[in-house]
JSON list of C-alpha atoms in Angstrom, two decimals:
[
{"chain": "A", "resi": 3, "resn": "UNK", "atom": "CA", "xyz": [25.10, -26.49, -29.57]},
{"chain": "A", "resi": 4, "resn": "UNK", "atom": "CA", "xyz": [25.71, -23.65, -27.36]},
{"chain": "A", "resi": 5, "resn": "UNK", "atom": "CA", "xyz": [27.14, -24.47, -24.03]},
{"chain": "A", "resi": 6, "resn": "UNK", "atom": "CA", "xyz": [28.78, -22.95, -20.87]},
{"chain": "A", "resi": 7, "resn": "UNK", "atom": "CA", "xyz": [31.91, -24.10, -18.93]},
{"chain": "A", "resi": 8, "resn": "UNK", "atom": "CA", "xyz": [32.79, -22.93, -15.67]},
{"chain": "A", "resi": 9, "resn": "UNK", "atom": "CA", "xyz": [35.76, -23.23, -14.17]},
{"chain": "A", "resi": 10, "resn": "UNK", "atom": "CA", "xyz": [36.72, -24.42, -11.09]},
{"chain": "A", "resi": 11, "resn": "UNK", "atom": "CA", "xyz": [33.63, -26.79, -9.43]},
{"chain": "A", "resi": 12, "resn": "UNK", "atom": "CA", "xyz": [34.45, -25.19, -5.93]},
{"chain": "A", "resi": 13, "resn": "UNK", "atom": "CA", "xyz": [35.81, -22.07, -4.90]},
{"chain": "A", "resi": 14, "resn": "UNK", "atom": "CA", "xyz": [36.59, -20.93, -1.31]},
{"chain": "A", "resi": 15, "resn": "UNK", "atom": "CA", "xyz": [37.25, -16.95, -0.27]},
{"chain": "A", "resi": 16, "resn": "UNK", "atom": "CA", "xyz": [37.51, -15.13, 3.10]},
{"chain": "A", "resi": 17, "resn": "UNK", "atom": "CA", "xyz": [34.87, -12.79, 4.14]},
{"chain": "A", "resi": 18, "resn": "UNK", "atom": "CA", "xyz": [35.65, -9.44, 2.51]},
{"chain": "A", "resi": 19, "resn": "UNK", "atom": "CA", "xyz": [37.86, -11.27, -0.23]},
{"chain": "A", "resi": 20, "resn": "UNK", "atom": "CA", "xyz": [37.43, -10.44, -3.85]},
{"chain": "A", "resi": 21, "resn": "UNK", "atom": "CA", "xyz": [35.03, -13.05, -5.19]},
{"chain": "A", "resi": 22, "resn": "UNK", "atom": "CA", "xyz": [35.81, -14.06, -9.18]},
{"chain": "A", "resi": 23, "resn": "UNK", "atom": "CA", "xyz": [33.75, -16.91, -10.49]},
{"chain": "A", "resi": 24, "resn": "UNK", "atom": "CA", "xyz": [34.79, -18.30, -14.05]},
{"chain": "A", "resi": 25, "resn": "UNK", "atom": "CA", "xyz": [32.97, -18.64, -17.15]},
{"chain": "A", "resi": 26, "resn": "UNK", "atom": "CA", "xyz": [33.55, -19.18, -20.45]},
{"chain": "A", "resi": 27, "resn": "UNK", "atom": "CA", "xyz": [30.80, -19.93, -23.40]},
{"chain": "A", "resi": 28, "resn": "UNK", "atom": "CA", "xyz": [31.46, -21.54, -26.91]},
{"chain": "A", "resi": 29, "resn": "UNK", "atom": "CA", "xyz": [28.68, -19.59, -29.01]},
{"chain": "A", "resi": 30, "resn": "UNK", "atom": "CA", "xyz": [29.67, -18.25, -32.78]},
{"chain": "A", "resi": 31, "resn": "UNK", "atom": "CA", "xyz": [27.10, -15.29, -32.50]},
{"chain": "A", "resi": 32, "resn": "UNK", "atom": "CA", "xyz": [26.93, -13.09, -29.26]},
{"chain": "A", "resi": 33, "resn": "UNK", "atom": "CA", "xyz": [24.84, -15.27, -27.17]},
{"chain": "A", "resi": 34, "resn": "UNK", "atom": "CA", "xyz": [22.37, -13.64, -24.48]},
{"chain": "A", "resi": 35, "resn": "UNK", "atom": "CA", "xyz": [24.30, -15.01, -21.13]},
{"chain": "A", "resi": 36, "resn": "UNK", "atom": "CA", "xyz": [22.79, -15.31, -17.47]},
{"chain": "A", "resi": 37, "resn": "UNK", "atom": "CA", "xyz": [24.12, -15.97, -13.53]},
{"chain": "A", "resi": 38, "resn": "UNK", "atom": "CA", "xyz": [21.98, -17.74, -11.26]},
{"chain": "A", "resi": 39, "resn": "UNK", "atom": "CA", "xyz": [22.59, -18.34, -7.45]},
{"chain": "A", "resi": 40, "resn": "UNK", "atom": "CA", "xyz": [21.27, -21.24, -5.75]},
{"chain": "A", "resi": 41, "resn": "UNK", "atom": "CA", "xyz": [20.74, -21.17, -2.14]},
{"chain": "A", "resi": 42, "resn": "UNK", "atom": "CA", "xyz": [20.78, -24.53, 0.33]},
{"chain": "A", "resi": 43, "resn": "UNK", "atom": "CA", "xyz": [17.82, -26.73, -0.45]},
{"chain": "A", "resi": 44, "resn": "UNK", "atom": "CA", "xyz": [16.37, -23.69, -2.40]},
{"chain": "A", "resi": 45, "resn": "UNK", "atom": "CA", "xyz": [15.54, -23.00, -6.43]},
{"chain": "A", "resi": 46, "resn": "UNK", "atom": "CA", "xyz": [17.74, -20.58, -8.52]},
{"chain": "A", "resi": 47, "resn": "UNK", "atom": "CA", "xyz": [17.92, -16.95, -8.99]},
{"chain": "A", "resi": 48, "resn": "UNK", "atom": "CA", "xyz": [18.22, -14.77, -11.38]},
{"chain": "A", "resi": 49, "resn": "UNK", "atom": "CA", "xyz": [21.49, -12.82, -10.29]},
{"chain": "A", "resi": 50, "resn": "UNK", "atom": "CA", "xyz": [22.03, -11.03, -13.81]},
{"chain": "A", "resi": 51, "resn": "UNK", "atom": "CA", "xyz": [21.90, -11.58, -17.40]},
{"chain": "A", "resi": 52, "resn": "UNK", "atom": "CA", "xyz": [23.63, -9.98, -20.09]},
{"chain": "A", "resi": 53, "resn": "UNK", "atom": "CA", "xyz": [21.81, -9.29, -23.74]},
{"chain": "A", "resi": 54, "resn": "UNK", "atom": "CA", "xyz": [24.07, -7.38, -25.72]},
{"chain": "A", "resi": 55, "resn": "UNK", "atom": "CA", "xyz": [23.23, -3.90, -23.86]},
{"chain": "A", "resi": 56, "resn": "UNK", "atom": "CA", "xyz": [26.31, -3.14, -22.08]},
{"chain": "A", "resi": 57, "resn": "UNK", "atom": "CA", "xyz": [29.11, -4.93, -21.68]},
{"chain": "A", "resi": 58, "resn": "UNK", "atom": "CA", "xyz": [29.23, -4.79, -18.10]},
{"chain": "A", "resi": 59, "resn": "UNK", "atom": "CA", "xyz": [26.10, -5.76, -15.67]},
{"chain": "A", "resi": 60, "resn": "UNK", "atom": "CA", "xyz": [25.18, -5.37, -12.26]},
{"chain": "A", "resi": 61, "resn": "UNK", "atom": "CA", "xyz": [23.42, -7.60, -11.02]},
{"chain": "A", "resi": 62, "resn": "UNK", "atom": "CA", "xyz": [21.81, -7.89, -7.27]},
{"chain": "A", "resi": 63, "resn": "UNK", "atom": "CA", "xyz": [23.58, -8.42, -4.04]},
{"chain": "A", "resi": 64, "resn": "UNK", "atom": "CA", "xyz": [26.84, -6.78, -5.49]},
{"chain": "A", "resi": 65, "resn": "UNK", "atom": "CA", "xyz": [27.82, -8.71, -8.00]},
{"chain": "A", "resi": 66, "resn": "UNK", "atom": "CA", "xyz": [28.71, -8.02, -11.75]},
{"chain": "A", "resi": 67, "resn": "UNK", "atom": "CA", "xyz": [29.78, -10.02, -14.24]},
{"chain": "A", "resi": 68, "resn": "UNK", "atom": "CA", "xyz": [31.60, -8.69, -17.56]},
{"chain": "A", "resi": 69, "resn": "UNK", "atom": "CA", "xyz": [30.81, -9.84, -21.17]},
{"chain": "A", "resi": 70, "resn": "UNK", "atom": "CA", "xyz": [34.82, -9.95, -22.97]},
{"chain": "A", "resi": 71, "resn": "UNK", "atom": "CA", "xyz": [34.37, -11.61, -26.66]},
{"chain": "A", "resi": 72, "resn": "UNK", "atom": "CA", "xyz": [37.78, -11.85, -26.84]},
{"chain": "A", "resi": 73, "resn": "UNK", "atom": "CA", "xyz": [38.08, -14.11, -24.61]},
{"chain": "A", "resi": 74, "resn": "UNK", "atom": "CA", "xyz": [34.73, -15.98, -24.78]},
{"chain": "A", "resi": 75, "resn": "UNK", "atom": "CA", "xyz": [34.40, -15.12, -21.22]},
{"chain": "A", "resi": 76, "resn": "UNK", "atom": "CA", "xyz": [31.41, -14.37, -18.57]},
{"chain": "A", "resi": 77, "resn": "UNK", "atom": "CA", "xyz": [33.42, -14.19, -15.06]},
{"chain": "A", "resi": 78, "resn": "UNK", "atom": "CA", "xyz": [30.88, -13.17, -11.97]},
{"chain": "A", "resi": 79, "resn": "UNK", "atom": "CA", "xyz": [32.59, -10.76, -9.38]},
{"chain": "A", "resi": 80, "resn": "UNK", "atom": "CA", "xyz": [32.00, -9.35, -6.39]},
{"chain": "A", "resi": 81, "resn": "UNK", "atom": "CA", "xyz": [34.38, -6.92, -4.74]},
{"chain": "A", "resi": 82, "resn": "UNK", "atom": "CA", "xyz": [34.09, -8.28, -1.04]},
{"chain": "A", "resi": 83, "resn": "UNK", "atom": "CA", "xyz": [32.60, -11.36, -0.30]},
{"chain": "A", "resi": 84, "resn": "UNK", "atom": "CA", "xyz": [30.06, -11.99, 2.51]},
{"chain": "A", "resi": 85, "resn": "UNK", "atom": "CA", "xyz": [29.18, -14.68, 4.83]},
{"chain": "A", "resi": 86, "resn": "UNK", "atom": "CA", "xyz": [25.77, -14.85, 3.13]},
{"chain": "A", "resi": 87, "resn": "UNK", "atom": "CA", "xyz": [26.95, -15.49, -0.63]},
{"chain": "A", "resi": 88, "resn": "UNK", "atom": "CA", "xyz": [27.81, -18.64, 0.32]},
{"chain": "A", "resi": 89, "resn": "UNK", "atom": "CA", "xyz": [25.61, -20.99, -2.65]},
{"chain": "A", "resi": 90, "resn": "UNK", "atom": "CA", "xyz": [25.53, -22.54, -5.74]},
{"chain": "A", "resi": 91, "resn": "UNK", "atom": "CA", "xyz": [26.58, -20.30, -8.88]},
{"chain": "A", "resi": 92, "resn": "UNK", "atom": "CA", "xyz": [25.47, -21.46, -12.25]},
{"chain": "A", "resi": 93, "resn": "UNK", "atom": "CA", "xyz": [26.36, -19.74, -15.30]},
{"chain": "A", "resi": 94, "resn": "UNK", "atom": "CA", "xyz": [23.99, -20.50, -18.32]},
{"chain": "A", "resi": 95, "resn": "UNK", "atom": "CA", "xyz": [23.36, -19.48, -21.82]},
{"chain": "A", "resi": 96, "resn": "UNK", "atom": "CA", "xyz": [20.34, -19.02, -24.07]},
{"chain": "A", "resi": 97, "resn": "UNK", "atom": "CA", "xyz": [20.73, -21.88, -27.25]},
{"chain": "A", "resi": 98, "resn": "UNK", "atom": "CA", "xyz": [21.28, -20.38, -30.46]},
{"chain": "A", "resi": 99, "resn": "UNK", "atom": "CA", "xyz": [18.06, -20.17, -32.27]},
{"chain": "A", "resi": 100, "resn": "UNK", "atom": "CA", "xyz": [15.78, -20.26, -29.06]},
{"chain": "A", "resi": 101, "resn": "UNK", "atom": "CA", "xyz": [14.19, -18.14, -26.84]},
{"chain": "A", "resi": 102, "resn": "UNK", "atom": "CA", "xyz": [13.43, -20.44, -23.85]},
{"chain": "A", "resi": 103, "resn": "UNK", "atom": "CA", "xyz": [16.19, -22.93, -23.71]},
{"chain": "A", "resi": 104, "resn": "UNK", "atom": "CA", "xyz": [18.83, -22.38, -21.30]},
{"chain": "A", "resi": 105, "resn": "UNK", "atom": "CA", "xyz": [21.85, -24.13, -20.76]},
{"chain": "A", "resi": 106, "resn": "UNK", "atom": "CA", "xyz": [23.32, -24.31, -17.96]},
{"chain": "A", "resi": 107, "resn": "UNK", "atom": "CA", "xyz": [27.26, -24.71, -16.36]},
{"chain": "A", "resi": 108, "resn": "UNK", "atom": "CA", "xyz": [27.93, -27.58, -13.93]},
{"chain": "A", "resi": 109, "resn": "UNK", "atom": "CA", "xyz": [27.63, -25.16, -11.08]},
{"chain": "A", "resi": 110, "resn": "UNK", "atom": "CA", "xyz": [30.90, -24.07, -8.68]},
{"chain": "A", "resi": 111, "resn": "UNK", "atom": "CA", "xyz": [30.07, -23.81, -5.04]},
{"chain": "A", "resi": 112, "resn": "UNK", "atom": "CA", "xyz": [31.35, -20.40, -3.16]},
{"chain": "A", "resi": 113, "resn": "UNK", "atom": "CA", "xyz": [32.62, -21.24, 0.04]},
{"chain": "A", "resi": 114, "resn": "UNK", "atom": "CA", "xyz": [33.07, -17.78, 2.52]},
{"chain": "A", "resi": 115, "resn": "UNK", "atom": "CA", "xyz": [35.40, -18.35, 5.15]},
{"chain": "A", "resi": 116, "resn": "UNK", "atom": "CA", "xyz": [34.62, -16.10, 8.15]},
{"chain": "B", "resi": 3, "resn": "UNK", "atom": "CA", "xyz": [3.72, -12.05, -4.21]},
{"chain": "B", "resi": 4, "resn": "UNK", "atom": "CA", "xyz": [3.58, -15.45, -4.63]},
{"chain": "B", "resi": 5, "resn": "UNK", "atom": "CA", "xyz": [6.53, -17.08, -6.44]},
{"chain": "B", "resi": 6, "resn": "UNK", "atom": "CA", "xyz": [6.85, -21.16, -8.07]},
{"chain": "B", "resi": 7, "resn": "UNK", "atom": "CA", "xyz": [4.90, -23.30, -5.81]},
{"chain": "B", "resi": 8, "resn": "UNK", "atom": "CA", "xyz": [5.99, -27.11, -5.91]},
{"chain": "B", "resi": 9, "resn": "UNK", "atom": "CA", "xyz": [4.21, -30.07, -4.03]},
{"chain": "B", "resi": 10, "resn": "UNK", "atom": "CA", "xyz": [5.68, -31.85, -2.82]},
{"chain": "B", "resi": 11, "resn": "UNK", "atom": "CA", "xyz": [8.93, -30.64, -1.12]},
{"chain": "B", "resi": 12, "resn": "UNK", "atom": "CA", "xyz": [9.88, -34.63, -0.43]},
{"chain": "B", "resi": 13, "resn": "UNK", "atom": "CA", "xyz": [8.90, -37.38, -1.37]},
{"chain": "B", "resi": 14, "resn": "UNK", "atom": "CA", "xyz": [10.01, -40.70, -0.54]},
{"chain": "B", "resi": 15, "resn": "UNK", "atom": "CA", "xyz": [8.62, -43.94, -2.53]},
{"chain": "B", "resi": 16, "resn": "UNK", "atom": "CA", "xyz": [8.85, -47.83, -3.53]},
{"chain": "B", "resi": 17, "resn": "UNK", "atom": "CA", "xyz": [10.64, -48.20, -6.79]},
{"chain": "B", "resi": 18, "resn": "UNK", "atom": "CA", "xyz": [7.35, -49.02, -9.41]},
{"chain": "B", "resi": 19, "resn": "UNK", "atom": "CA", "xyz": [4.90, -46.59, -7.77]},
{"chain": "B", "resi": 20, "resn": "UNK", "atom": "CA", "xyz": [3.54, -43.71, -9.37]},
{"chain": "B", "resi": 21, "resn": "UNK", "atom": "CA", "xyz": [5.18, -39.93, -9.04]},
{"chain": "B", "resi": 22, "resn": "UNK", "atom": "CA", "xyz": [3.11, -37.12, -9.12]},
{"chain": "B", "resi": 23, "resn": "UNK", "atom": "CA", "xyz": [4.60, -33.44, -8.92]},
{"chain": "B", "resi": 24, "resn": "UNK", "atom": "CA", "xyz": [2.90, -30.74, -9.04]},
{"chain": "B", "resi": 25, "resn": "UNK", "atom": "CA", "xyz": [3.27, -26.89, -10.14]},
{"chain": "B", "resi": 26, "resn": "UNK", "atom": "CA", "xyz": [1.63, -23.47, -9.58]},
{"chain": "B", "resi": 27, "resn": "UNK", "atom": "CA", "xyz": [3.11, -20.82, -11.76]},
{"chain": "B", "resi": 28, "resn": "UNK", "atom": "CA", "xyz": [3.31, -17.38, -10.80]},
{"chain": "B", "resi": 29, "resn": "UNK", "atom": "CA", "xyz": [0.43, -15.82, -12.54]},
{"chain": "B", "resi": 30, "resn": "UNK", "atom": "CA", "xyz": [0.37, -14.02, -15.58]},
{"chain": "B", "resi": 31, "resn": "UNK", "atom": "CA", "xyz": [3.75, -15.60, -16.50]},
{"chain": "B", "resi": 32, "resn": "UNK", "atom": "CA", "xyz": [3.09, -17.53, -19.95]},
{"chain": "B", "resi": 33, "resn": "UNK", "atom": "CA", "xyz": [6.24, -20.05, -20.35]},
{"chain": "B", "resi": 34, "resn": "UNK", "atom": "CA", "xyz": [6.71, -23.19, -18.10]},
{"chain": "B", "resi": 35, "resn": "UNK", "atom": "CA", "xyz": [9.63, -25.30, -17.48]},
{"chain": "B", "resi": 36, "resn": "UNK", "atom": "CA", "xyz": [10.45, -28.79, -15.74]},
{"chain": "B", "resi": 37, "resn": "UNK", "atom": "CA", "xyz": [14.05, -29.27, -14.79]},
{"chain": "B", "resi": 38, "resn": "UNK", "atom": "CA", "xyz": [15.81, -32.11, -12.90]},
{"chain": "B", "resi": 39, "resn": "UNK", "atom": "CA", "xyz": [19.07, -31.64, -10.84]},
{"chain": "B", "resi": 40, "resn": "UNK", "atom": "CA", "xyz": [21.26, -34.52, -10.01]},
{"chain": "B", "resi": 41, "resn": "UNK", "atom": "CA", "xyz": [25.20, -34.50, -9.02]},
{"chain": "B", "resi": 42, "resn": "UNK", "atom": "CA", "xyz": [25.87, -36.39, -11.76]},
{"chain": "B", "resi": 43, "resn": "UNK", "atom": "CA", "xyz": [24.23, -34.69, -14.66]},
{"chain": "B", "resi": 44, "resn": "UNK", "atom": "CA", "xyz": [23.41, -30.93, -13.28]},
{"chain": "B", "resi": 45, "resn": "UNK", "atom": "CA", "xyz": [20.61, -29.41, -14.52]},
{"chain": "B", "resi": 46, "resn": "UNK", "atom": "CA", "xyz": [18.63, -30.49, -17.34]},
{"chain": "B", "resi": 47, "resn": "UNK", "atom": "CA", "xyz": [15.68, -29.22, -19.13]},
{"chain": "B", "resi": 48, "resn": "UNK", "atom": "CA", "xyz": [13.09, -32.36, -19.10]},
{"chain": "B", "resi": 49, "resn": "UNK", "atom": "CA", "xyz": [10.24, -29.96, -20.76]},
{"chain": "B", "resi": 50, "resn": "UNK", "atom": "CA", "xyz": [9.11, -26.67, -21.88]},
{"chain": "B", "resi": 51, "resn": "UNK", "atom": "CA", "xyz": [5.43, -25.24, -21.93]},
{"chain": "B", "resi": 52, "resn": "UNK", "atom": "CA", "xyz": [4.43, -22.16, -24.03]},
{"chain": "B", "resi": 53, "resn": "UNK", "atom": "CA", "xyz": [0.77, -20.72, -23.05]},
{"chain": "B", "resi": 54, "resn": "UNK", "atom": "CA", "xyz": [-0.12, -23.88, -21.37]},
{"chain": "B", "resi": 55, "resn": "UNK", "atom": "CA", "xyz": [0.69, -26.22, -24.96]},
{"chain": "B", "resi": 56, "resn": "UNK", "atom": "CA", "xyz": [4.17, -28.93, -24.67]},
{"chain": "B", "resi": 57, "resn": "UNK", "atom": "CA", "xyz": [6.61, -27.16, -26.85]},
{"chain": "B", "resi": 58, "resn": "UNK", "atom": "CA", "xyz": [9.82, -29.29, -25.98]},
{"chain": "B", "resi": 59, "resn": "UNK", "atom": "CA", "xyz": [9.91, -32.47, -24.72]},
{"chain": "B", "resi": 60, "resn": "UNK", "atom": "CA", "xyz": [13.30, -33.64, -25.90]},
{"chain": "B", "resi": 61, "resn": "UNK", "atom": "CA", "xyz": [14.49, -33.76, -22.53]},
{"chain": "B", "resi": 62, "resn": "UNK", "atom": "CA", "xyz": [12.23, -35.94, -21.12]},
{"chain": "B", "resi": 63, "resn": "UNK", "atom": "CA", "xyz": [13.83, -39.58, -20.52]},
{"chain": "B", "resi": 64, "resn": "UNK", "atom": "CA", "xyz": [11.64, -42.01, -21.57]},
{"chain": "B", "resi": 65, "resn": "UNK", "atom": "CA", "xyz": [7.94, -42.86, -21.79]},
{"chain": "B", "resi": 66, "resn": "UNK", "atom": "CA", "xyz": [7.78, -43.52, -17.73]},
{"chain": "B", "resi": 67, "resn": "UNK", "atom": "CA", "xyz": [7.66, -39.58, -17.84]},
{"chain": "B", "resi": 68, "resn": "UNK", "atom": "CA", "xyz": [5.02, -37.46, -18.65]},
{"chain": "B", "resi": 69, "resn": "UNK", "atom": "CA", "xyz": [3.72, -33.85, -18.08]},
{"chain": "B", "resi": 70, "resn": "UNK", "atom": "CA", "xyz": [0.52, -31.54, -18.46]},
{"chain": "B", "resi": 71, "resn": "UNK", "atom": "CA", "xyz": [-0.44, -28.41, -18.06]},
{"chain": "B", "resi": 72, "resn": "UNK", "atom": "CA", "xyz": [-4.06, -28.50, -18.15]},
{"chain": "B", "resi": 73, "resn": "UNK", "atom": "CA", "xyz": [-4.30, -24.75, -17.37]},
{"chain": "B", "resi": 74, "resn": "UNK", "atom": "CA", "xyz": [-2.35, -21.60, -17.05]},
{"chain": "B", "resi": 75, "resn": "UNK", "atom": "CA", "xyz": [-1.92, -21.85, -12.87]},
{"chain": "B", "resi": 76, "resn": "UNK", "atom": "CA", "xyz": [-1.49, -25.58, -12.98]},
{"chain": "B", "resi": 77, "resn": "UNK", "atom": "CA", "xyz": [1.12, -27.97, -13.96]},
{"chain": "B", "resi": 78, "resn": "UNK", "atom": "CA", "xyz": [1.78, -31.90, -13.25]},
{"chain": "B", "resi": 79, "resn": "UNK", "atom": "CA", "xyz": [5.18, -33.66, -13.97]},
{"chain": "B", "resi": 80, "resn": "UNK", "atom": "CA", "xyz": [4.27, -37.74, -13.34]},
{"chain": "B", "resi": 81, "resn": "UNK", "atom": "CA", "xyz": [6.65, -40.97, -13.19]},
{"chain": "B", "resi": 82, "resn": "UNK", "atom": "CA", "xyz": [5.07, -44.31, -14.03]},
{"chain": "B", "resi": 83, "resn": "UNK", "atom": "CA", "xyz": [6.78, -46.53, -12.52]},
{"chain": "B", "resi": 84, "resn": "UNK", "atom": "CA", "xyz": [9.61, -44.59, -10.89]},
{"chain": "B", "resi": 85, "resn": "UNK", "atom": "CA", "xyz": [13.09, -46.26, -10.70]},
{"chain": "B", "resi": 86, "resn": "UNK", "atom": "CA", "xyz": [15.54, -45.25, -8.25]},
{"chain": "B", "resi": 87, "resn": "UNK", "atom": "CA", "xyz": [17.74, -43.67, -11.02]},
{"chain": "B", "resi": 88, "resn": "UNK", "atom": "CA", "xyz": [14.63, -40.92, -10.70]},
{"chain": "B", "resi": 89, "resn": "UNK", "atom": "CA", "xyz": [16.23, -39.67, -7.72]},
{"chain": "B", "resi": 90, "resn": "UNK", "atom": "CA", "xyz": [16.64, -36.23, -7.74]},
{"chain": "B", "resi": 91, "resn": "UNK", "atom": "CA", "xyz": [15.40, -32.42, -7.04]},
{"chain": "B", "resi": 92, "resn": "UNK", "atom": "CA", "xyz": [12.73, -31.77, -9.69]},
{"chain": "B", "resi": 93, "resn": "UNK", "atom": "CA", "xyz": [12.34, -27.73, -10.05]},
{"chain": "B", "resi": 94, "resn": "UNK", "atom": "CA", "xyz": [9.42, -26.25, -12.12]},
{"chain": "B", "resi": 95, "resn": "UNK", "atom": "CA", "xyz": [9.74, -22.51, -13.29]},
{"chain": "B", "resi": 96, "resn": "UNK", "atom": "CA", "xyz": [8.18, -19.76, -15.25]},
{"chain": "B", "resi": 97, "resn": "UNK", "atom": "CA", "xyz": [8.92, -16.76, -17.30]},
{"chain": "B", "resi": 98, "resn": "UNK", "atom": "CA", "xyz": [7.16, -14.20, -18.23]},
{"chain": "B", "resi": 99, "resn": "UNK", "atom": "CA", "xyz": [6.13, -12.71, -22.31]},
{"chain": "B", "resi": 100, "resn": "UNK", "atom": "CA", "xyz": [9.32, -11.21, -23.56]},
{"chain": "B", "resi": 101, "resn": "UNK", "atom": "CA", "xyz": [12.12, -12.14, -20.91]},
{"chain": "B", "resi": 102, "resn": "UNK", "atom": "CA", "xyz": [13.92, -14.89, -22.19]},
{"chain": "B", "resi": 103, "resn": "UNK", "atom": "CA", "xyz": [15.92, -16.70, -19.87]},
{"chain": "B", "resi": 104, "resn": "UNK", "atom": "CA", "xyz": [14.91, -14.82, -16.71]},
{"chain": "B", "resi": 105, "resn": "UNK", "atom": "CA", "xyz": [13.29, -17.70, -14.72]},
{"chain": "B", "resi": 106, "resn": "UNK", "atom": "CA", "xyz": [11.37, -17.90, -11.41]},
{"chain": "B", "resi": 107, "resn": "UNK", "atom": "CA", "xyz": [12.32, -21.29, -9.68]},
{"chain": "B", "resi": 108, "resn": "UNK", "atom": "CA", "xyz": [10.15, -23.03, -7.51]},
{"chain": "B", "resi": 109, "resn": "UNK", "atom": "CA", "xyz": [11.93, -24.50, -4.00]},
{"chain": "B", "resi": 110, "resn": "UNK", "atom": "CA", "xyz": [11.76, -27.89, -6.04]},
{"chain": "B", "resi": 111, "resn": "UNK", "atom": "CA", "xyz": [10.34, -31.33, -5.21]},
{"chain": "B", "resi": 112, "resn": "UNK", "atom": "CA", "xyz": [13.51, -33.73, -3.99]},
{"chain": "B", "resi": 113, "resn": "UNK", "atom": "CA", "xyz": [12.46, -37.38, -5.13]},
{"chain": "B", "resi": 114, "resn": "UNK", "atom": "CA", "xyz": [14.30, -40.56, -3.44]},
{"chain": "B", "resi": 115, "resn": "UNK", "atom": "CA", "xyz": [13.21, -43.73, -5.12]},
{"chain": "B", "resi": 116, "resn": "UNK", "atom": "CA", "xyz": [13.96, -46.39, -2.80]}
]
């Protein structure tokens, strides 16, 4: 089965820092890839999904994340951190085979330092 | 617009009484989902609605849960009898025709089972 593992359950940056969250997927066919964002005692977000369009996607708030097969890898950045990105990441991955079932990562918390 | 709307946001009860969430979708979205979130397991997919009809149920736990969705704006996830391993934050969500993976999240329901 298709899963997601994100490295590094809690990451801590100063505002204005370069934020890089870590994700790498085990899929043998390009897999359609998403970032979601929770907020304190909130639901998720969509932050930006990738489907085989562009390598590279924007997402909202800033970030981006980057689609390397190579490397099996998914990494979220954001070139200077804010106060308010502080939350919940969650990378997650569409099972092989499926259009509705999403896997999701454990989660790593972002921690902005002011 | 309205997004997810979950009753309730807490709910506290005796282990052995009945749980009843419920779930507005935003309308004109098509696909429902019920997820749980707990520390120790992350997210999980208990059940997945297509055009109001149960298409995946794997992830429910046992025959204590259950779930309906007796029309397109309405949804119930119920627990008979809860356990206090049925703590957690219980999130509905929808998608719309066509966009895989791209998930409105309600604020969830957080369950304590006491």
């Amino acid at each position: 089965a298709q899963s997601v593992t994100q490295l590094g359950s809690h990451v801590s940056v100063s505002e204005g820092a370069l934020v890089l969250l870590r994700c790498n997927y085990s899929s043998s066919v390009p897999p359609y890839l998403f970032w979601y964002v929770q907020y304190p005692n909130q639901g998720l977000q969509l932050l930006l999904k990738y489907t085989s369009a562009a390598t590279l996607v924007k997402g909202i708030n800033g970030f981006e994340a980057e689609f390397k097969k190579s490397e099996t890898s998914f990494h979220l950045t954001k070139p200077s951190a804010h106060m308010s990105d502080a939350a919940e990441y969650f990378c997650a991955v569409i099972a092989s085979g499926s259009n509705y079932k999403l896997t999701f990562g454990k989660g790593t918390l972002l921690t902005v330092n002011p | 617009d309205a997004g997810v709307i979950q009753s309730p946001r807490h709910e506290v009860t005796e282990m052995g009484q009945e749980v009843t969430l419920r779930c507005k979708p935003i309308s004109g979205h098509n696909s429902l989902f019920w997820y749980r979130q707990t520390m120790m397991r992350g997210l999980e997919l208990l059940i997945y609605f297509n055009n109001n009809v149960p298409i995946d149920d794997s992830g429910m736990p046992e025959d204590r849960f259950s779930a309906k969705m007796p029309n397109a704006s309405f949804s119930t996830l119920k627990i008979q009898p809860s356990e206090p391993r049925d703590s957690a934050v219980y999130f509905c969500a929808s998608s719309a025709v066509g966009s895989a993976g791209e998930l409105f999240f309600g604020e969830g329901s957080r369950l304590t089972v006491l």
